[in-house]
XYZ file of C-alpha atoms in Angstrom:
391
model
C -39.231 -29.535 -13.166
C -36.692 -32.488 -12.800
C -34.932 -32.360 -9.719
C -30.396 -33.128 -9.746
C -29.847 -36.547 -7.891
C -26.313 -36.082 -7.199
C -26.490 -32.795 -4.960
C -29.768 -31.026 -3.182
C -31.105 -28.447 -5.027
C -30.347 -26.088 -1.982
C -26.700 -27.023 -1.760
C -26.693 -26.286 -5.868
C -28.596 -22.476 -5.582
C -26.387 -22.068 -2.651
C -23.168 -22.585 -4.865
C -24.208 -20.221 -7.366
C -25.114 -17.473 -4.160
C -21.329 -18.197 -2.994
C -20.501 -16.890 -6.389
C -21.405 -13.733 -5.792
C -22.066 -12.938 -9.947
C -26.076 -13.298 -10.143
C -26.413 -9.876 -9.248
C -23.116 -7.936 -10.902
C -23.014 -5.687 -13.890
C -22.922 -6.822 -17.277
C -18.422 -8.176 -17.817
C -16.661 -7.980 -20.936
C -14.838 -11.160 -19.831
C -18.203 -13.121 -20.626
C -19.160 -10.997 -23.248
C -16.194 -12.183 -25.460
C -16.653 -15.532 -25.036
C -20.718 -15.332 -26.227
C -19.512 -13.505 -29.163
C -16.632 -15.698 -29.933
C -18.991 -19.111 -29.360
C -21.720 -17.296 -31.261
C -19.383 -16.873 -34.663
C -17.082 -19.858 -33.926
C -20.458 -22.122 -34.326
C -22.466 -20.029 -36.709
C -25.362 -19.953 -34.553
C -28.142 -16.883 -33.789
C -27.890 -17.057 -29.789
C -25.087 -17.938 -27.374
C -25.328 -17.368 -23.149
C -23.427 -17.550 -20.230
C -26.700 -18.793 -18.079
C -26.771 -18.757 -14.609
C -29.538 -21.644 -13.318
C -31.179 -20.180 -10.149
C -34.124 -22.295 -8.387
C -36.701 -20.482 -10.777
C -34.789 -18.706 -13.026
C -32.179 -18.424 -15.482
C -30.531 -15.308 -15.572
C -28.129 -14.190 -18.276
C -24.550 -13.166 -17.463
C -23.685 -12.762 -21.024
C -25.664 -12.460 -24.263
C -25.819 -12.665 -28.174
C -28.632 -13.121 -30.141
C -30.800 -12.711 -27.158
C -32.389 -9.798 -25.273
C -34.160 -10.972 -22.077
C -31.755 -11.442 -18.788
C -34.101 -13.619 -16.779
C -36.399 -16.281 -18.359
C -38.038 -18.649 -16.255
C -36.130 -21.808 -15.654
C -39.018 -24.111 -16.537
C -39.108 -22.113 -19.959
C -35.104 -22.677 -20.457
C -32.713 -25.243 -22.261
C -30.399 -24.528 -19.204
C -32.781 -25.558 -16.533
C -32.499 -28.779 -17.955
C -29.094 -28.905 -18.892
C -27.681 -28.626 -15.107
C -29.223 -32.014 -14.376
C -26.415 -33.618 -15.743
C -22.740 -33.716 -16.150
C -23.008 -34.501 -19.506
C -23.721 -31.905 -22.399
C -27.133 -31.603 -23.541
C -27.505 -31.370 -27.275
C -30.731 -31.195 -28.840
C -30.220 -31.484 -33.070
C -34.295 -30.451 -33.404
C -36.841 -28.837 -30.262
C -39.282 -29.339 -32.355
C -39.372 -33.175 -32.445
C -37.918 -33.799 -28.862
C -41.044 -33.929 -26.051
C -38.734 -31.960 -23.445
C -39.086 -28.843 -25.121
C -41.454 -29.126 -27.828
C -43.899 -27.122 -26.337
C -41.522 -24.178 -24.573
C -42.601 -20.790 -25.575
C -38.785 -20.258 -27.207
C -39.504 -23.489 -29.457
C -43.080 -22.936 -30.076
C -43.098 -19.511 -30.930
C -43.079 -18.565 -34.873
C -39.192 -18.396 -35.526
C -38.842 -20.377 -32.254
C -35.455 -22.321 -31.519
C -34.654 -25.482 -32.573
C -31.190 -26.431 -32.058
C -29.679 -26.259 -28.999
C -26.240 -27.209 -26.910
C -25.128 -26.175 -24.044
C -21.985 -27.415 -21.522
C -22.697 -27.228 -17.439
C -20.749 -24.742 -15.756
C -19.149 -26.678 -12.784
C -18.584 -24.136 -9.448
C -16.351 -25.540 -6.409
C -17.498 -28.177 -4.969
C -18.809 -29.997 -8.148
C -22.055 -28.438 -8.551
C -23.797 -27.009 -11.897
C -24.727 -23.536 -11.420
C -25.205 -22.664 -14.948
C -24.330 -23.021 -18.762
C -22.269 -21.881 -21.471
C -24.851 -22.379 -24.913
C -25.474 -22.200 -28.024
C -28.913 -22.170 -30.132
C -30.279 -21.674 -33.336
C -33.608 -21.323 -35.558
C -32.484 -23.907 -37.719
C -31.946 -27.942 -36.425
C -28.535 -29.199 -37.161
C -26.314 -32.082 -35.784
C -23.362 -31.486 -33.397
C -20.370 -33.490 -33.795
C -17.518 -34.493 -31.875
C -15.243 -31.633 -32.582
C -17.803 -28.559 -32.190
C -19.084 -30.106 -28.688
C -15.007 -30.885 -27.783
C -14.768 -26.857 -28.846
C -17.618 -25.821 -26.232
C -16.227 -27.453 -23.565
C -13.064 -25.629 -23.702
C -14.815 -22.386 -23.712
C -17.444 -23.587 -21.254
C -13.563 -24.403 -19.058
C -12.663 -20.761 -19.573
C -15.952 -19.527 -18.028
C -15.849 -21.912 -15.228
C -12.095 -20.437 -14.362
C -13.141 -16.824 -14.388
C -16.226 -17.536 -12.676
C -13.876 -19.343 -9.871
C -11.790 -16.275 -10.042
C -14.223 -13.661 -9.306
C -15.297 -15.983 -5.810
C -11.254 -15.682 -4.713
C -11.176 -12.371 -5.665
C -14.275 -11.336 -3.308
C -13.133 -13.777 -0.390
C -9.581 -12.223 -1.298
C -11.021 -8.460 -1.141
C -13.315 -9.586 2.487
C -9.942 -10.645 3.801
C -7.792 -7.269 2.922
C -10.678 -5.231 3.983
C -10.606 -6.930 7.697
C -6.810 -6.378 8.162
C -8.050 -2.560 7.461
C -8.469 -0.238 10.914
C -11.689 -0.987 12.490
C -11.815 2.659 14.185
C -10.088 5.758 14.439
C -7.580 6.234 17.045
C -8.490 8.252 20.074
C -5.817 11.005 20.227
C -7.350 13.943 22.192
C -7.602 16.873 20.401
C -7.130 15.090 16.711
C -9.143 13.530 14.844
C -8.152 10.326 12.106
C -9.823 9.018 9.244
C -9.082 6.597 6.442
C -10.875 5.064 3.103
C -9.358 2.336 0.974
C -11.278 2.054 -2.953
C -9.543 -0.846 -4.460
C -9.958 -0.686 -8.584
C -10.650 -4.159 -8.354
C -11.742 -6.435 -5.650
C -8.381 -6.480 -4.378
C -5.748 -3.741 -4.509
C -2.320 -2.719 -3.340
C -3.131 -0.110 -1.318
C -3.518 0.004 2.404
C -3.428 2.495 5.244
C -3.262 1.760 8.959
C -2.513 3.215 12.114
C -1.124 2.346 15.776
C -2.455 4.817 18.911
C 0.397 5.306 21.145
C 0.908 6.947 24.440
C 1.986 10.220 23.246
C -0.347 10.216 19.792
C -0.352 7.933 16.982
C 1.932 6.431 14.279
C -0.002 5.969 10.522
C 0.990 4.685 7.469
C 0.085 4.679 3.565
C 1.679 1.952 1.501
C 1.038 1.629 -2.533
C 2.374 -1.103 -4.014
C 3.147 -0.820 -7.705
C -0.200 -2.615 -9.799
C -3.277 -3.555 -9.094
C -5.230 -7.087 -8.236
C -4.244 -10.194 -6.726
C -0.762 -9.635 -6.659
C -0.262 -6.254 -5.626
C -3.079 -7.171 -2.587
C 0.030 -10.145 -1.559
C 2.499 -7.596 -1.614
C 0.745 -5.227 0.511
C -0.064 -7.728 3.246
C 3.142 -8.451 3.177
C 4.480 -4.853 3.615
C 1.658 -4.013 6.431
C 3.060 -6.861 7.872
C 6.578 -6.158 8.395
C 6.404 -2.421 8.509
C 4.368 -3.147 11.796
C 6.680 -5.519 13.293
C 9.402 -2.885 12.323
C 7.669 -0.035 14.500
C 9.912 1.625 16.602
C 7.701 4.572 17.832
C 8.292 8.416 16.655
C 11.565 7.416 14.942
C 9.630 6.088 11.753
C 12.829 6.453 9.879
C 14.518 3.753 11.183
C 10.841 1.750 11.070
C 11.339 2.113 7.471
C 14.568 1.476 6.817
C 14.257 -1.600 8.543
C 11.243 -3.029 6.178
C 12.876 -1.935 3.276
C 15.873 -4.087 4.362
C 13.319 -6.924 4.966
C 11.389 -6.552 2.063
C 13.566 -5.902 -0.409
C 14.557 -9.065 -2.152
C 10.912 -9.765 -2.184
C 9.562 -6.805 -3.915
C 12.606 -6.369 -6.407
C 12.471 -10.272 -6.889
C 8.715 -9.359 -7.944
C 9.338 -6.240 -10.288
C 7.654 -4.516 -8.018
C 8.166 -1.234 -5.737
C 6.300 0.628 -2.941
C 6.098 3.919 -2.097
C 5.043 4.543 1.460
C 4.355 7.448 3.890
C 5.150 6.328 8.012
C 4.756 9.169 10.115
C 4.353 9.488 14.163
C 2.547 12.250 15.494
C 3.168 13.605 19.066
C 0.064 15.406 20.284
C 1.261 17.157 23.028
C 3.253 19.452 20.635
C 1.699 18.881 16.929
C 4.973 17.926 15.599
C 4.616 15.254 13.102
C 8.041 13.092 12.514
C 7.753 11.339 9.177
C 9.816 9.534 6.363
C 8.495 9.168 2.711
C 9.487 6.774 0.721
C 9.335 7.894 -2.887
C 5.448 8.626 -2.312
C 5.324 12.272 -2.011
C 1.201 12.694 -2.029
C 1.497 14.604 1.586
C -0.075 18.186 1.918
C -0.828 20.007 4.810
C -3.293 22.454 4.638
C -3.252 25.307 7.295
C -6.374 26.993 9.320
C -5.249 30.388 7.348
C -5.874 28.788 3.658
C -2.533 28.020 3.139
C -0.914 24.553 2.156
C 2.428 22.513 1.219
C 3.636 19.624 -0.139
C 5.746 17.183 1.744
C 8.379 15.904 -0.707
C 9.436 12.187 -0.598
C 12.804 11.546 1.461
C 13.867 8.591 -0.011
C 13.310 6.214 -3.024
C 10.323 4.053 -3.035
C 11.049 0.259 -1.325
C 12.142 -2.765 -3.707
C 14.122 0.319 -5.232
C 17.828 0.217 -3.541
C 18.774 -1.788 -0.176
C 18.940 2.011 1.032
C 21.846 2.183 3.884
C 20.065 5.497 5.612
C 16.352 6.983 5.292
C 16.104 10.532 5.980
C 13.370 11.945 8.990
C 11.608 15.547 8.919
C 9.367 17.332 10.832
C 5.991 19.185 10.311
C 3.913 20.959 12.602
C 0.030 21.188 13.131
C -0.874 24.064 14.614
C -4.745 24.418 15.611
C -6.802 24.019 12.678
C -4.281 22.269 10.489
C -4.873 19.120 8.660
C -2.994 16.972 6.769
C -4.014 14.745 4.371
C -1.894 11.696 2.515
C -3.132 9.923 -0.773
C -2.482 7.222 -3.182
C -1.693 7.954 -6.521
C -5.054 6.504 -7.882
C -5.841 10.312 -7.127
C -3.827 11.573 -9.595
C -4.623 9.348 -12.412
C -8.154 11.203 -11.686
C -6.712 14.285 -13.783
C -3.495 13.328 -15.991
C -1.079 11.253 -14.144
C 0.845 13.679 -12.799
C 1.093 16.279 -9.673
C -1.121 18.317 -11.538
C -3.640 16.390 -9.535
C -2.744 17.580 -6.272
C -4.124 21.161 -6.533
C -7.816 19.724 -6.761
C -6.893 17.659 -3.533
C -6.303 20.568 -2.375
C -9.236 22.818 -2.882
C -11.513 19.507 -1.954
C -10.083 19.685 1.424
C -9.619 23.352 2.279
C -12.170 24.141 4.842
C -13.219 20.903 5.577
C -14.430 20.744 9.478
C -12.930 17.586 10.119
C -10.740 15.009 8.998
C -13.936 12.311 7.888
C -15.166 15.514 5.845
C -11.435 15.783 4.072
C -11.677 12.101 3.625
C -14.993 12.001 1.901
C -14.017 15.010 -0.185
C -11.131 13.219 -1.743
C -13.269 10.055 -1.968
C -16.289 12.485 -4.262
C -13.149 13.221 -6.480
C -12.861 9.928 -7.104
C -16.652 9.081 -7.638
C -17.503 11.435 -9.589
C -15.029 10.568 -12.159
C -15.883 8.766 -15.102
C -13.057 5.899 -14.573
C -11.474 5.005 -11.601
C -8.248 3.343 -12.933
C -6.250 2.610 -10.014
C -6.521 2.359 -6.244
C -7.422 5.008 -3.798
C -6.586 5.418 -0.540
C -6.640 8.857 1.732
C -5.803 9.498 5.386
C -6.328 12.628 7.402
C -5.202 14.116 10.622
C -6.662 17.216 11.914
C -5.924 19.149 14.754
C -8.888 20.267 16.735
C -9.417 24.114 16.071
């Protein structure tokens, strides 16, 4: 196999690792494209090929039905050795491929063209091609025509490598650990719908207990991930202990311009919780996903006291109290939990009965997080926090 001159085959397969896309499920993204190349041209096959060091595997496919071929058996192999587009107008009569078990084979290919997929840093990690039973010639236009798709790949491929580095960098500004609060316990999960997501949670011990939050910024993706950083952000250097009103209605004052200048709102829950006496001081901005659920079976809702931030430059926010007694957990949630069911609070109830007599606040946690797994679609993000009292 011919070797690329212009960067070390290690350097290249490394590339394609930093990726991250050899090994991820079949994308409708690519998809499109190979059927859109494979009519646009008129051809049997079209592939998004990914060149590893001794294999080609298939990201996308038309025409074709094998997701790994060896590389010395491929087109594409060949076709990363070079910036320039390899077209071949007949297999059969060129001494490079004559004899490959695609060209050889009764029915074998013949024509072939296919455009190097570029990855940061300059090097060829794959191919966006085309092939066909039948020889033909490839003018200017058509091979102008593959390039531009081959430059759509190449953008989403790029994409899905920020996205991941994006998603590594929101998980790390996530809690490491629970809080040590004697005679609580804290969890927290985060399931983005995407790599990166607008929900967070987080949580500050303090002397007397611990202050928590639960933001969810309006959309999912890139954007929404931005925003959230930037609430976390600010809400912490807003905290003013137990009196998470004020907190609030200080980063809603900061934030404001920014998140209305975006389109966007966030609905947030900020709540302090004094151990010593099991009151819980909080201040809900237009998110209204709290329930408590009590050691005797019973549970409530804890209604929003405000309007969600980005909404109004709110004047005031408004501060309750709840109480755990022993046994008592509460549990906060995104509304990626609701769109589980049909949108609405009708959701809550099977919160709810996923959490009642749960032994501890990682069990309520991973009860809310099996909702969300065992549905068929997870459409937005999900995040969950719990506090339990000991019993």
């Amino acid at each position: 196999m011919a070797t690329d001159t212009t960067h070390p085959e290690a350097d290249r397969v490394a590339a394609l690792y930093r990726l991250g896309v050899l090994d991820t499920p079949a994308d409708e993204r690519f998809d499109r494209v190979v059927r859109l190349a494979r009519q646009l041209f008129g051809v049997s096959t079209a592939l998004v090929s990914l060149v590893d060091r001794d294999v080609v595997v298939h990201k996308a496919m038309a025409g074709f039905d094998e997701p790994v071929v060896p590389r010395d058996d491929s087109f594409c192999g060949t076709a990363v050795l070079s910036d320039a587009m390899l077209v071949v107008p007949d297999a059969a009569q060129d001494e490079r491929f004559r004899d490959k078990p695609f060209v050889a084979a009764p029915g074998g290919l013949r024509f072939y063209a296919g455009q190097p997929l570029v990855a940061p840093g300059g090097y060829r990690v794959g191919t966006l091609c085309i092939a066909d039973p039948e020889p033909r010639a490839f003018g200017a236009d058509s091979a102008a025509l593959l390039r531009d798709l081959a430059a759509w790949v190449e953008k989403e491929l790029v994409i899905d490598s920020e996205l991941e580095r994006a998603a590594q960098v929101q998980a790390g500004l996530l809690p490491r650990s629970a809080p040590d609060v004697p005679g609580y316990e804290v969890a927290g999960a985060c399931l983005p719908s995407r790599a990166v997501g607008g929900d967070f949670y987080d949580w500050t011990a303090t002397d007397g207990g611990v202050v928590l939050s639960l933001v969810d910024v309006m959309g999912k993706g890139a954007g929404a991930g931005i925003l959230a950083a930037s609430v976390r952000a600010v809400l912490r250097g807003s905290a003013h202990g137990a009196d998470v009103a004020r907190s609030l209605l200080y980063a809603g004052a900061i934030l404001h311009s920014d998140l209305s200048g975006a389109g966007v709102f966030a609905t947030a829950f900020h709540a302090a919780l004094d151990a010593a006496t099991g009151d819980v001081s909080y201040a809900d901005a237009g998110h209204g996903l709290t329930v408590v659920v009590r050691a005797d079976g019973t549970d409530e809702r804890l209604a929003a006291t405000g309007l969600p931030l980005g909404v109004l430059d709110e004047a005031a926010r408004e501060q309750r109290v709840v109480h755990l007694g022993p046994g008592d957990l509460l549990v906060t949630f995104s509304d990626g939990v609701l769109d589980l069911a049909d949108g609405t609070l009708a959701g809550v109830p099977p919160v709810v009965e996923a959490v009642r007599g749960t032994r501890s606040a990682g069990e309520a946690v991973d009860a809310v997080l099996r909702l969300a797994r065992g549905a068929a679609e997870r459409p937005d993000d999900l995040t969950v926090v719990a506090v339990r009292r000991a019993g």
